PDB file of C-alpha atoms in Angstrom:
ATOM      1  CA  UNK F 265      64.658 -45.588  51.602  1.00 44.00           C
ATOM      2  CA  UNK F 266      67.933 -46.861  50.091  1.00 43.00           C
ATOM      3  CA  UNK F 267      67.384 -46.444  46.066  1.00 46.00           C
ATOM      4  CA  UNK F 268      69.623 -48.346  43.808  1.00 41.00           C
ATOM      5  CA  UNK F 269      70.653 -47.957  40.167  1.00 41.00           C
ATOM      6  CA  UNK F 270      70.685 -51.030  37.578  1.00 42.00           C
ATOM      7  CA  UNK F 271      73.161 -51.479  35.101  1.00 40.00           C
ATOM      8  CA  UNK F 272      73.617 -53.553  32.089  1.00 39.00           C
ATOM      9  CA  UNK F 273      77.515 -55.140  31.158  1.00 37.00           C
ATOM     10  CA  UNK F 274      76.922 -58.006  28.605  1.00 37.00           C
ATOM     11  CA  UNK F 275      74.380 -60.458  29.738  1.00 38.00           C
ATOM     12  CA  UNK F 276      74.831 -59.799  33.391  1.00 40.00           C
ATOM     13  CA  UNK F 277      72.469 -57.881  35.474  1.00 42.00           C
ATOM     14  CA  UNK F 278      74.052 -55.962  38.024  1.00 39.00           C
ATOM     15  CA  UNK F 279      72.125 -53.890  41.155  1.00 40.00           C
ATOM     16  CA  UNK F 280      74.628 -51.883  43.274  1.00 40.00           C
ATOM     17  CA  UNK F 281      73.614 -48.749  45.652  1.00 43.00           C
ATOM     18  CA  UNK F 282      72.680 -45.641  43.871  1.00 41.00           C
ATOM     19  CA  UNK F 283      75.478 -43.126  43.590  1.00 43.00           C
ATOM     20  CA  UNK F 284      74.574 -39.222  44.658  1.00 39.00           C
ATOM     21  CA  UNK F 285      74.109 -38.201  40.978  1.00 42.00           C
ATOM     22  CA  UNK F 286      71.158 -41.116  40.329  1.00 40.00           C
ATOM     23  CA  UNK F 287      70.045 -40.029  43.449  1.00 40.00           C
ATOM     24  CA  UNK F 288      68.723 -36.785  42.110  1.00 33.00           C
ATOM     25  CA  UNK F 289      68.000 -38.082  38.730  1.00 45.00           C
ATOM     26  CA  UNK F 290      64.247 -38.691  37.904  1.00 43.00           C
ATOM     27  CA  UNK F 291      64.774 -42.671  37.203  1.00 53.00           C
ATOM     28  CA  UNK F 292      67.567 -44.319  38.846  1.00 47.00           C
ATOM     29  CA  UNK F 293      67.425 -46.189  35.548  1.00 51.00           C
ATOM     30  CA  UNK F 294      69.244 -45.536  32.297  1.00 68.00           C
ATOM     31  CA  UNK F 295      66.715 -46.719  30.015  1.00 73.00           C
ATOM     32  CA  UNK F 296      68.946 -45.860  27.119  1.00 76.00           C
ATOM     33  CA  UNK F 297      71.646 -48.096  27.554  1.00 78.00           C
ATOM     34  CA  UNK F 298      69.248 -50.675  28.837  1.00 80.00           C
ATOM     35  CA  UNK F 299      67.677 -50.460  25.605  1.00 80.00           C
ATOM     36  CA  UNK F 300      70.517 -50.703  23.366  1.00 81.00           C
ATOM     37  CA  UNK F 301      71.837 -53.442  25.619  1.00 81.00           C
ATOM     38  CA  UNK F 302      68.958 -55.372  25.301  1.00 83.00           C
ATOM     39  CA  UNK F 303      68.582 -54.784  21.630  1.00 83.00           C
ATOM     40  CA  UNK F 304      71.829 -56.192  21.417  1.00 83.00           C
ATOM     41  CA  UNK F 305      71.099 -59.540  23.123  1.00 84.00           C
ATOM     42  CA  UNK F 306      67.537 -59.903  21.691  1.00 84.00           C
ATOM     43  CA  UNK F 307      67.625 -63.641  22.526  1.00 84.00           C
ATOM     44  CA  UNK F 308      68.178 -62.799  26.310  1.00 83.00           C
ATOM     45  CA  UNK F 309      64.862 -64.121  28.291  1.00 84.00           C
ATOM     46  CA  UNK F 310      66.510 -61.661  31.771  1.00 83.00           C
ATOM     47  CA  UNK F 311      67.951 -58.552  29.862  1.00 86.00           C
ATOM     48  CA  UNK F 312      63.980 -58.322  27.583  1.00 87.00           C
ATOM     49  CA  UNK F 313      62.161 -59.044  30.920  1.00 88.00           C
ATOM     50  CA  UNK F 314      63.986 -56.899  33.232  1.00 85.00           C
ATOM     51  CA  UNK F 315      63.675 -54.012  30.244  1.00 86.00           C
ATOM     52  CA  UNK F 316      60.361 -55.005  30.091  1.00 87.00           C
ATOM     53  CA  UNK F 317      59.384 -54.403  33.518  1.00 88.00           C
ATOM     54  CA  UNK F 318      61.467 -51.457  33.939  1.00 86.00           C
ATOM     55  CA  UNK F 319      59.477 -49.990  31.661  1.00 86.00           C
ATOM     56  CA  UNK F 320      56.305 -51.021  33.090  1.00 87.00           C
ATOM     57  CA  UNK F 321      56.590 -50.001  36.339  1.00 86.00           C
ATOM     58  CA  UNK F 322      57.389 -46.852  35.799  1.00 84.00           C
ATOM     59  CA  UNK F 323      55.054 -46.242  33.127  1.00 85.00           C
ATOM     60  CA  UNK F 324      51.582 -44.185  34.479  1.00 86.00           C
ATOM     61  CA  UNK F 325      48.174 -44.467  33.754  1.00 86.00           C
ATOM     62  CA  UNK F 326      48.381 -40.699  31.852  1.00 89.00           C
ATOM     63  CA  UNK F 327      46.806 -40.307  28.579  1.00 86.00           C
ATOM     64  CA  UNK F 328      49.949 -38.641  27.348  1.00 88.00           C
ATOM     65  CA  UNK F 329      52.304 -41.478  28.849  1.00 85.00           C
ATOM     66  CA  UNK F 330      51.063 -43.855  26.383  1.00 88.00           C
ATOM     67  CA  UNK F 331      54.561 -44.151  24.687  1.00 87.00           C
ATOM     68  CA  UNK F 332      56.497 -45.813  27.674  1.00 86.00           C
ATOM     69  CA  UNK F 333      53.709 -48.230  27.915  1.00 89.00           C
ATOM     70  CA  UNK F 334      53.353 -49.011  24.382  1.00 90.00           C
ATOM     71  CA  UNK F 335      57.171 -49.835  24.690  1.00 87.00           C
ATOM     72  CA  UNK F 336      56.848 -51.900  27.876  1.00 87.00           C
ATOM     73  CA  UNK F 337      54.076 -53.777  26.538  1.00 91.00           C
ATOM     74  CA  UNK F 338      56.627 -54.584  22.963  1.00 90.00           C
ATOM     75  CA  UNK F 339      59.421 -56.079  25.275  1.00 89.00           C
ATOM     76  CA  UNK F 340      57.398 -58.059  27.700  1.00 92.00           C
ATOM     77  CA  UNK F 341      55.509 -59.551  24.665  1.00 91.00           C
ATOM     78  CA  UNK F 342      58.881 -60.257  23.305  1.00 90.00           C
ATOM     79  CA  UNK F 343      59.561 -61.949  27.280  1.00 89.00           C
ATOM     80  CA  UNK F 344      56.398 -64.406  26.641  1.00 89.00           C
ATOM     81  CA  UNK F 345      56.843 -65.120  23.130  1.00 91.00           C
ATOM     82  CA  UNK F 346      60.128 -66.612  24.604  1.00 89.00           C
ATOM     83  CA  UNK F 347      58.753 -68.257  27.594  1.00 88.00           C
ATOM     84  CA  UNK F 348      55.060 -68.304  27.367  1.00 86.00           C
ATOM     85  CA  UNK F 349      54.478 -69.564  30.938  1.00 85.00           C
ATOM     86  CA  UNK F 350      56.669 -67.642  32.900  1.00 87.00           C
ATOM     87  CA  UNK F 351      55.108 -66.251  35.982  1.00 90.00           C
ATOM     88  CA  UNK F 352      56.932 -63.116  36.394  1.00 90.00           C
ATOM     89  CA  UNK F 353      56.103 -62.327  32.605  1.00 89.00           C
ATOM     90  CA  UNK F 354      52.835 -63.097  32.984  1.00 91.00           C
ATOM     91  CA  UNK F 355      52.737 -60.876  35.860  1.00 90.00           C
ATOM     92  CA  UNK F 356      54.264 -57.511  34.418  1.00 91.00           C
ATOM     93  CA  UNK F 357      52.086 -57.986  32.031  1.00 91.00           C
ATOM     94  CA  UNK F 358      48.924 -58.286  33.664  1.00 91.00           C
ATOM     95  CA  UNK F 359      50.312 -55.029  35.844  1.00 91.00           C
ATOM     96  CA  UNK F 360      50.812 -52.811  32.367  1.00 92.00           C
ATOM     97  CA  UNK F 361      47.606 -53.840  31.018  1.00 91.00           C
ATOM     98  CA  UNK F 362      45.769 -52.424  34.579  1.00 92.00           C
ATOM     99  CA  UNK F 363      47.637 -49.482  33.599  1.00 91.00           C
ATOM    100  CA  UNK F 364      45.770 -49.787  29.781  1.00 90.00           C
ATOM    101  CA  UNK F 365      42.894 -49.846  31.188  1.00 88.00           C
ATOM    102  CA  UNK F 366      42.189 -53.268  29.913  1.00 91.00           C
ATOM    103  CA  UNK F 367      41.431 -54.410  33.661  1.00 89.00           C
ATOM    104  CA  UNK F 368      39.561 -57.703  32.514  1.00 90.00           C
ATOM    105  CA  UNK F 369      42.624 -58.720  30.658  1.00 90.00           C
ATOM    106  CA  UNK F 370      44.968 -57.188  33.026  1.00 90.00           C
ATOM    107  CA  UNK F 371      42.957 -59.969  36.101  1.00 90.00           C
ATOM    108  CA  UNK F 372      43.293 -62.958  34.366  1.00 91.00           C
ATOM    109  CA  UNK F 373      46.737 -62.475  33.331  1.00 91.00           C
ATOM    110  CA  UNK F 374      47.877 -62.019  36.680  1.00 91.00           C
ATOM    111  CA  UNK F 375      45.586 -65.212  38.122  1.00 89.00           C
ATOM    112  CA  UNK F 376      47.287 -67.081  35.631  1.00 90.00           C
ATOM    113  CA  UNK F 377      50.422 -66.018  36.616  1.00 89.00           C
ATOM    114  CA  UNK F 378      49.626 -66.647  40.166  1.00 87.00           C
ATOM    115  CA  UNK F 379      48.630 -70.024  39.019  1.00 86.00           C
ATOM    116  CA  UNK F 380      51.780 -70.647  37.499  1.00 87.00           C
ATOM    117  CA  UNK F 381      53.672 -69.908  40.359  1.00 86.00           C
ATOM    118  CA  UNK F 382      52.408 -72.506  41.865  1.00 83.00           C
ATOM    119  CA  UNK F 383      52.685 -75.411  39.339  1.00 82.00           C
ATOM    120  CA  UNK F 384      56.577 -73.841  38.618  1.00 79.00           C
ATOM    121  CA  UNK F 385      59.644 -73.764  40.282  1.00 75.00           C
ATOM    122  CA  UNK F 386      60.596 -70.107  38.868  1.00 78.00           C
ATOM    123  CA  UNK F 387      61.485 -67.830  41.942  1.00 81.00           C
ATOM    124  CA  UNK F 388      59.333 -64.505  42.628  1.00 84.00           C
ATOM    125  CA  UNK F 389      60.283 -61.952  44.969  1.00 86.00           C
ATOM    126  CA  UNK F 390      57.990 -61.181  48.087  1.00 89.00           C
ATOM    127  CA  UNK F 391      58.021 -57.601  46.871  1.00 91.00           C
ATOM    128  CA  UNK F 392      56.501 -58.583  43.567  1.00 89.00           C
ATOM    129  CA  UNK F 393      54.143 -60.620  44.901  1.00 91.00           C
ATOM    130  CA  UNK F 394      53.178 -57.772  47.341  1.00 92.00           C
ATOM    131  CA  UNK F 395      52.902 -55.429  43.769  1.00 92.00           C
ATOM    132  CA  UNK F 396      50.996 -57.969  41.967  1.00 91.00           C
ATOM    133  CA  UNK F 397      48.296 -58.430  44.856  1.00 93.00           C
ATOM    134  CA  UNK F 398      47.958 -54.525  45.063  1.00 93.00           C
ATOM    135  CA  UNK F 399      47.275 -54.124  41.287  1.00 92.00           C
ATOM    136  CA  UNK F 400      45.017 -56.856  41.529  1.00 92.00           C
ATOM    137  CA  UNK F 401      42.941 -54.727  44.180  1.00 92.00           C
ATOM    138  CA  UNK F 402      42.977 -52.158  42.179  1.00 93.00           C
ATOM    139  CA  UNK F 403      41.291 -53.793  39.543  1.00 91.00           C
ATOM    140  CA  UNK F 404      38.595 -54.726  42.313  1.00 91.00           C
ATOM    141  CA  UNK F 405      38.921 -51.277  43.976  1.00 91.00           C
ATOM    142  CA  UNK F 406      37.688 -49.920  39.976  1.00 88.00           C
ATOM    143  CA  UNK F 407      35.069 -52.333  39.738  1.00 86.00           C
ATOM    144  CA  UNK F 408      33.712 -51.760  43.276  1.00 83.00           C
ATOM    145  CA  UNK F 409      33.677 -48.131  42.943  1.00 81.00           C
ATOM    146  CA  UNK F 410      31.807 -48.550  39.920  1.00 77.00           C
ATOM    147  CA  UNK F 411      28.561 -50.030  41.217  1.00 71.00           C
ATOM    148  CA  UNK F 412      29.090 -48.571  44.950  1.00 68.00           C
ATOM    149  CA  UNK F 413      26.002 -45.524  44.233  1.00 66.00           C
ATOM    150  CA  UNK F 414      23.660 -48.128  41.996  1.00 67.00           C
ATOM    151  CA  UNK F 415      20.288 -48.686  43.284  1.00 65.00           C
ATOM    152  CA  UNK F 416      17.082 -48.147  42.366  1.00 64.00           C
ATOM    153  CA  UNK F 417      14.221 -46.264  42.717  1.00 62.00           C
ATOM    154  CA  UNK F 418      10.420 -46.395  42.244  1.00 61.00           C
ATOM    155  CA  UNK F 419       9.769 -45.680  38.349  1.00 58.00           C
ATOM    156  CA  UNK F 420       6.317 -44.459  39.453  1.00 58.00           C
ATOM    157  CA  UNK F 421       7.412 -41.000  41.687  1.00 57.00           C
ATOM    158  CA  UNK F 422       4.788 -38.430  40.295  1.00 55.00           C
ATOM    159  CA  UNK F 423       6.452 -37.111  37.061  1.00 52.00           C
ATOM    160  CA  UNK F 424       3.964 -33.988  37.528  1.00 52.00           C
ATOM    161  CA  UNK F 425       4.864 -33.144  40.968  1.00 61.00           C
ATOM    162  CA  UNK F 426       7.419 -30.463  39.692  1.00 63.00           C
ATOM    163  CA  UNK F 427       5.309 -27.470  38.422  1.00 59.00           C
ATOM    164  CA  UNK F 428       8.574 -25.876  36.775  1.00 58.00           C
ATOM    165  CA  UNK F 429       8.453 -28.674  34.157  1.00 53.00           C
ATOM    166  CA  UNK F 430       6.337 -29.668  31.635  1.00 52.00           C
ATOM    167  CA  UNK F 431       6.387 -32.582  30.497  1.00 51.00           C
ATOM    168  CA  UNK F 432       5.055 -34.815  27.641  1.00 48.00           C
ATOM    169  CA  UNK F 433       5.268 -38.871  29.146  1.00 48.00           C
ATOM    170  CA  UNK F 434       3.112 -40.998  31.003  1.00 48.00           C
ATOM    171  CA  UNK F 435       2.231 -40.572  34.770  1.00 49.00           C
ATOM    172  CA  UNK F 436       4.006 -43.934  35.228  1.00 50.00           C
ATOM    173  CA  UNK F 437       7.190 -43.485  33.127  1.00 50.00           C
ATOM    174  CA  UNK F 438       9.751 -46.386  32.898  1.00 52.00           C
ATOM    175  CA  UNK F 439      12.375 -46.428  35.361  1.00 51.00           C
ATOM    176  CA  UNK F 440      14.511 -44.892  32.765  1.00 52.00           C
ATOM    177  CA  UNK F 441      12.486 -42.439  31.886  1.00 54.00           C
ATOM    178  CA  UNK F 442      11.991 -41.900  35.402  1.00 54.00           C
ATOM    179  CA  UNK F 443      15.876 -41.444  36.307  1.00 55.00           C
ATOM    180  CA  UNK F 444      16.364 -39.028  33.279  1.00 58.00           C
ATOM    181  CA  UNK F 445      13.597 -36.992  35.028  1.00 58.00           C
ATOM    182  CA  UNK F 446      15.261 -36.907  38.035  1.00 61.00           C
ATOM    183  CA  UNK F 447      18.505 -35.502  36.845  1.00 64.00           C
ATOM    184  CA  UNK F 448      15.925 -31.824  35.498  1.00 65.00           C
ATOM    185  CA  UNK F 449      13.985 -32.287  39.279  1.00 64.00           C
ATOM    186  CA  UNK F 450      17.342 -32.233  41.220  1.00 64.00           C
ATOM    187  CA  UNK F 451      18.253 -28.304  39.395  1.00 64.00           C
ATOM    188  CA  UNK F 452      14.418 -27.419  39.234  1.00 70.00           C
ATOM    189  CA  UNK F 453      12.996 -29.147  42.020  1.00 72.00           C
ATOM    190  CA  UNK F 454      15.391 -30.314  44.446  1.00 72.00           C
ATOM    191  CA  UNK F 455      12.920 -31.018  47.465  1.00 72.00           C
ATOM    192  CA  UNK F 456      10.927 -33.336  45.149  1.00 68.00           C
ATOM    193  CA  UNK F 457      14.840 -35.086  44.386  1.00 69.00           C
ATOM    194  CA  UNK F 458      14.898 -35.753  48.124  1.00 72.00           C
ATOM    195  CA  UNK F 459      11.452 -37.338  48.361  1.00 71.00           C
ATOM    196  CA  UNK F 460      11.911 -39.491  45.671  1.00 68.00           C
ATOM    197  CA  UNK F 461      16.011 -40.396  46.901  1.00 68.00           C
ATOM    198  CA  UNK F 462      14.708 -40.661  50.437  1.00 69.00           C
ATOM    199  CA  UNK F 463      13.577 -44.007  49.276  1.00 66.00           C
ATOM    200  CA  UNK F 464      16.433 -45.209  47.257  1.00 66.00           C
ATOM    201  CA  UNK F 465      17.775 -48.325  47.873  1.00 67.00           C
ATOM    202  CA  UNK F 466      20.993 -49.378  46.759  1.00 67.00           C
ATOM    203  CA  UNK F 467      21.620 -52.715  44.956  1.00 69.00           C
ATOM    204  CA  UNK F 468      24.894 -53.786  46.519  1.00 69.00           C
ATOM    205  CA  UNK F 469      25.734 -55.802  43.045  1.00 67.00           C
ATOM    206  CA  UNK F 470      29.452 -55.586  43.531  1.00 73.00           C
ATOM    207  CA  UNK F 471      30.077 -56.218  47.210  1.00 79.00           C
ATOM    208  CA  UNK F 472      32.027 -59.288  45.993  1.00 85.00           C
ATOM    209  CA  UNK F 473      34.220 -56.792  44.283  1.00 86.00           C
ATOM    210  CA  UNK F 474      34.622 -55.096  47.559  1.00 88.00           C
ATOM    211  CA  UNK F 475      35.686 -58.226  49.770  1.00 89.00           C
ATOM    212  CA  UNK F 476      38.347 -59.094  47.107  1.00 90.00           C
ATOM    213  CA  UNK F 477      40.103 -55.805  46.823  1.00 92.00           C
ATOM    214  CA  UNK F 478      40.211 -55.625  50.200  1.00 91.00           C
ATOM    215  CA  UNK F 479      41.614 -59.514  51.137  1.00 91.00           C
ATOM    216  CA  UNK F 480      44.217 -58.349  48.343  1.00 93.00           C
ATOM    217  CA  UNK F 481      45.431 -55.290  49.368  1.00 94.00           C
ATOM    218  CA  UNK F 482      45.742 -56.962  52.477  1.00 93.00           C
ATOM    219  CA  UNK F 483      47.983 -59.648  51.235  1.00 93.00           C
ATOM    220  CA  UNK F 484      50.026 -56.901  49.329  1.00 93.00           C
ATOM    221  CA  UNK F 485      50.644 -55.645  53.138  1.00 92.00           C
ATOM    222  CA  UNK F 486      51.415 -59.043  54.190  1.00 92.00           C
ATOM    223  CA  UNK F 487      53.895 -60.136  51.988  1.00 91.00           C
ATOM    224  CA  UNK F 488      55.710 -56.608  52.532  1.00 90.00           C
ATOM    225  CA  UNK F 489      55.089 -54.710  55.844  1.00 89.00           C
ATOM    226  CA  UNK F 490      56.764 -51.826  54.339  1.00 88.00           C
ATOM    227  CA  UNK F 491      53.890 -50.868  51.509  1.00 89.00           C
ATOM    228  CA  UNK F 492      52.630 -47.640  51.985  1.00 88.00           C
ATOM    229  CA  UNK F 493      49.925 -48.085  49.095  1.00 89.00           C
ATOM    230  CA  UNK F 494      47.660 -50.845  49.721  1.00 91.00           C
ATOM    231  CA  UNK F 495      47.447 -49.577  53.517  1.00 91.00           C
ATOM    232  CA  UNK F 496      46.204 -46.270  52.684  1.00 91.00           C
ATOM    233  CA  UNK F 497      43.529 -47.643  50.420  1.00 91.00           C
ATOM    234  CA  UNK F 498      42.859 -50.102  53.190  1.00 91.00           C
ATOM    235  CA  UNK F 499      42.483 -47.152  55.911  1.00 91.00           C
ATOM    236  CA  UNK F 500      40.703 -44.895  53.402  1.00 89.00           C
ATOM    237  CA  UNK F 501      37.997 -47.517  52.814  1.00 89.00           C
ATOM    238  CA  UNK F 502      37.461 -48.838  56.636  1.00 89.00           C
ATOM    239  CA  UNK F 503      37.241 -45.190  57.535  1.00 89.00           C
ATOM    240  CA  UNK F 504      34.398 -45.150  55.400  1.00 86.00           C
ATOM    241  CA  UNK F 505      32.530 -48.287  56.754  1.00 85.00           C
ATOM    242  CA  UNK F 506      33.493 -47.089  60.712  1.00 87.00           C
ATOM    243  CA  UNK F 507      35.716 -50.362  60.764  1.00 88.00           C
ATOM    244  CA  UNK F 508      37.711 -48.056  63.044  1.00 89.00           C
ATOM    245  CA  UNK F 509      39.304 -51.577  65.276  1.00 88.00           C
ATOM    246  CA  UNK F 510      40.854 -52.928  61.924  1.00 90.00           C
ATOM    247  CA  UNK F 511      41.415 -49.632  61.286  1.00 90.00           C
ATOM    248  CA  UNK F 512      43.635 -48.936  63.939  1.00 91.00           C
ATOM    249  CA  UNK F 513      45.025 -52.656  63.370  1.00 91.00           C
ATOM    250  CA  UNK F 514      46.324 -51.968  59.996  1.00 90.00           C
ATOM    251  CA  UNK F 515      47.617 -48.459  61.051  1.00 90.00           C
ATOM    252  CA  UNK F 516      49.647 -49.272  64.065  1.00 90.00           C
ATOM    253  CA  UNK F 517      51.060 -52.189  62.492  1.00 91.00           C
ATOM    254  CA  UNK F 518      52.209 -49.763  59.564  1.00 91.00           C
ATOM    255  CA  UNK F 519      53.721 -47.466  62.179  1.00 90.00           C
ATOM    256  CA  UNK F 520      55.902 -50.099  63.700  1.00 90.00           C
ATOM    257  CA  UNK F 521      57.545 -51.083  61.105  1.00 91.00           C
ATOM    258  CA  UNK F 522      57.870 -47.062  59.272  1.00 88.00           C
ATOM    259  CA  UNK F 523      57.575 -45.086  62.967  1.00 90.00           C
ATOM    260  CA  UNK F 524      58.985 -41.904  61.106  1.00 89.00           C
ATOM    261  CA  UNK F 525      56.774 -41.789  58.199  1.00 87.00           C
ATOM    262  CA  UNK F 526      54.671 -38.591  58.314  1.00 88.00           C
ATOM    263  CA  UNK F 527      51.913 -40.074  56.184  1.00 88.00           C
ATOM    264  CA  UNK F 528      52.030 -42.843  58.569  1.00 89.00           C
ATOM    265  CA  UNK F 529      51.514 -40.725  61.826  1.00 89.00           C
ATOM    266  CA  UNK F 530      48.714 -38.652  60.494  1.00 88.00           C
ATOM    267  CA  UNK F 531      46.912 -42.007  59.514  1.00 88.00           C
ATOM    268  CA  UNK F 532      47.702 -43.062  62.387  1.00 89.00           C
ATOM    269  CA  UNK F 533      46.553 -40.008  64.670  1.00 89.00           C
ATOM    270  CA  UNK F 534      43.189 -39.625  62.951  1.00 87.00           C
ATOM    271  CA  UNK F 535      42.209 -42.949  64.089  1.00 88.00           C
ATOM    272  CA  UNK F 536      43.370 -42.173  67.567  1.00 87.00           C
ATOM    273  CA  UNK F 537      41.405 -38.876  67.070  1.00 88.00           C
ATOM    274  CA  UNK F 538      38.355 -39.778  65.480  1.00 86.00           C
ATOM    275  CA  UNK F 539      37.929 -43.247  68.375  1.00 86.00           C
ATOM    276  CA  UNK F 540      37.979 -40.510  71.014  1.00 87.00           C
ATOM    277  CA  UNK F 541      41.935 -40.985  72.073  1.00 87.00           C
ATOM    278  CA  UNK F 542      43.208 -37.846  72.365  1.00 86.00           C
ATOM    279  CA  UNK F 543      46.624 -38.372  74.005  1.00 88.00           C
ATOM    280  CA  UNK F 544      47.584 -41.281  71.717  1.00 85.00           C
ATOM    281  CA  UNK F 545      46.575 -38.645  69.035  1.00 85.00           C
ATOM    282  CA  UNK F 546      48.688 -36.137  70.044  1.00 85.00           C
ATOM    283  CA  UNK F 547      51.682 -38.549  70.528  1.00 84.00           C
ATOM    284  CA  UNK F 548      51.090 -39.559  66.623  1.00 84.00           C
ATOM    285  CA  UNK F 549      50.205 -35.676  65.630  1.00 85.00           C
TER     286      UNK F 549
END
């Protein structure tokens, strides 16, 4: 992939092919001499954003990374204390605070955003709307993964069945009394865990969650063919529910448009392999 190098002269913004020594460099940006640049036209609405969302995006969610985003998180405030209804401020925004962990926050920022691209003439990249979407399912992807092993289970499982414990509560503890119990059965009686799990049944509180993140990521694939990303996540997750047709779907439609990506072809050949294709596996393999 073709990786380019932004650089700063005055108030213009300039993006030109990287050069062989960015190439090798960790960030193809100087985020030095965007920062004094921008510090030196403080009143610029592009130079803060664009330092803003430099910052941002390359900005992780590790605990010890916490400086980059605190800085990203100054300049795009800066961005929407100057325009307070931009979309594409509102969106970086949302994006960092995912990143924060402040994931309620970080979703309504970027529906407002989305909102406001429709109610304002500002311009927003496919590519950014394919990033937004994906961070978005992410934030559904968290929630969903959350609740995906909460059920419940009958409070009333014989707390005395386990003669390695002793204990002190009633025969008919509350259920959580009963689930603390379970956590000592599982190390000190494990078969009487799998009677009492045997009838577990799980709540399925957050399925909402899951339909979201997935018509997201999907629309992060839509509006650019090219994202690896939210078409893992997509064939991780219908691997898991045996939705092996829009499995396949997803994964050959990533191949034709990135036919000499590795991760690609092994995506692409364990769906071949595991729906009983074995030459169109070995093709991909």
């Amino acid at each position: 992939m073709k990786r380019y190098t932004v650089l700063l002269i005055g108030p213009l913004l300039i993006v030109a092919p990287a050069t062989a020594r960015t190439q090798a460099a960790d960030s193809v940006i100087e985020f030095d001499r965007l920062r004094a640049d921008v510090n030196a036209h403080p009143d610029s609405f592009p130079l803060v954003l664009a330092f803003g969302k430099a910052l941002a995006r390359s900005a992780t969610e590790r605990s010890n990374d916490w400086p980059r985003r605190l800085e990203a998180r100054k300049y795009l405030e800066q961005a929407m204390r100057m325009r307070r209804s931009d979309p594409r401020a509102l969106m970086e925004m949302g994006m960092l605070m995912r990143k924060q962990g402040m994931r309620v926050d970080a979703l309504r920022l970027m529906e407002r955003a989305e909102n406001q691209m429709h109610t304002t003439a500002t311009p927003v990249s496919p590519q950014d709307l394919a990033e937004m979407h994906y961070q978005v399912g992410l934030v559904y992807e968290t929630r969903w993964e959350d609740g995906e092993y909460v059920g419940q289970i009958n409070p009333g499982f014989a707390v005395g069945s386990c003669s390695k414990i002793e204990v002190g509560v009633s025969p008919t503890p509350s259920a959580q009394a009963a689930q603390s119990m379970l956590v000592l059965y599982n190390f000190a009686c494990p078969n009487v865990f799998d009677d009492v799990m045997a009838n577990w049944e799980p709540l399925d509180l957050y399925e909402d969650d899951y339909v979201n993140m997935v018509s997201h990521f999907r629309e992060s694939l839509r509006l650019d063919s090219t994202r690896t990303d939210p078409a893992f996540r997509l064939l991780q997750h219908m691997a898991a529910h045996d939705a092996w047709g829009e499995y396949l779907e997803v994964a050959e439609q990533l191949a034709r448009h990135l036919p000499d990506d590795p991760d690609v072809l092994l995506f692409l050949g364990l769906g071949y392999h595991l729906t009983a294709r074995p030459e169109r596996a070995n093709s991909a393999f």
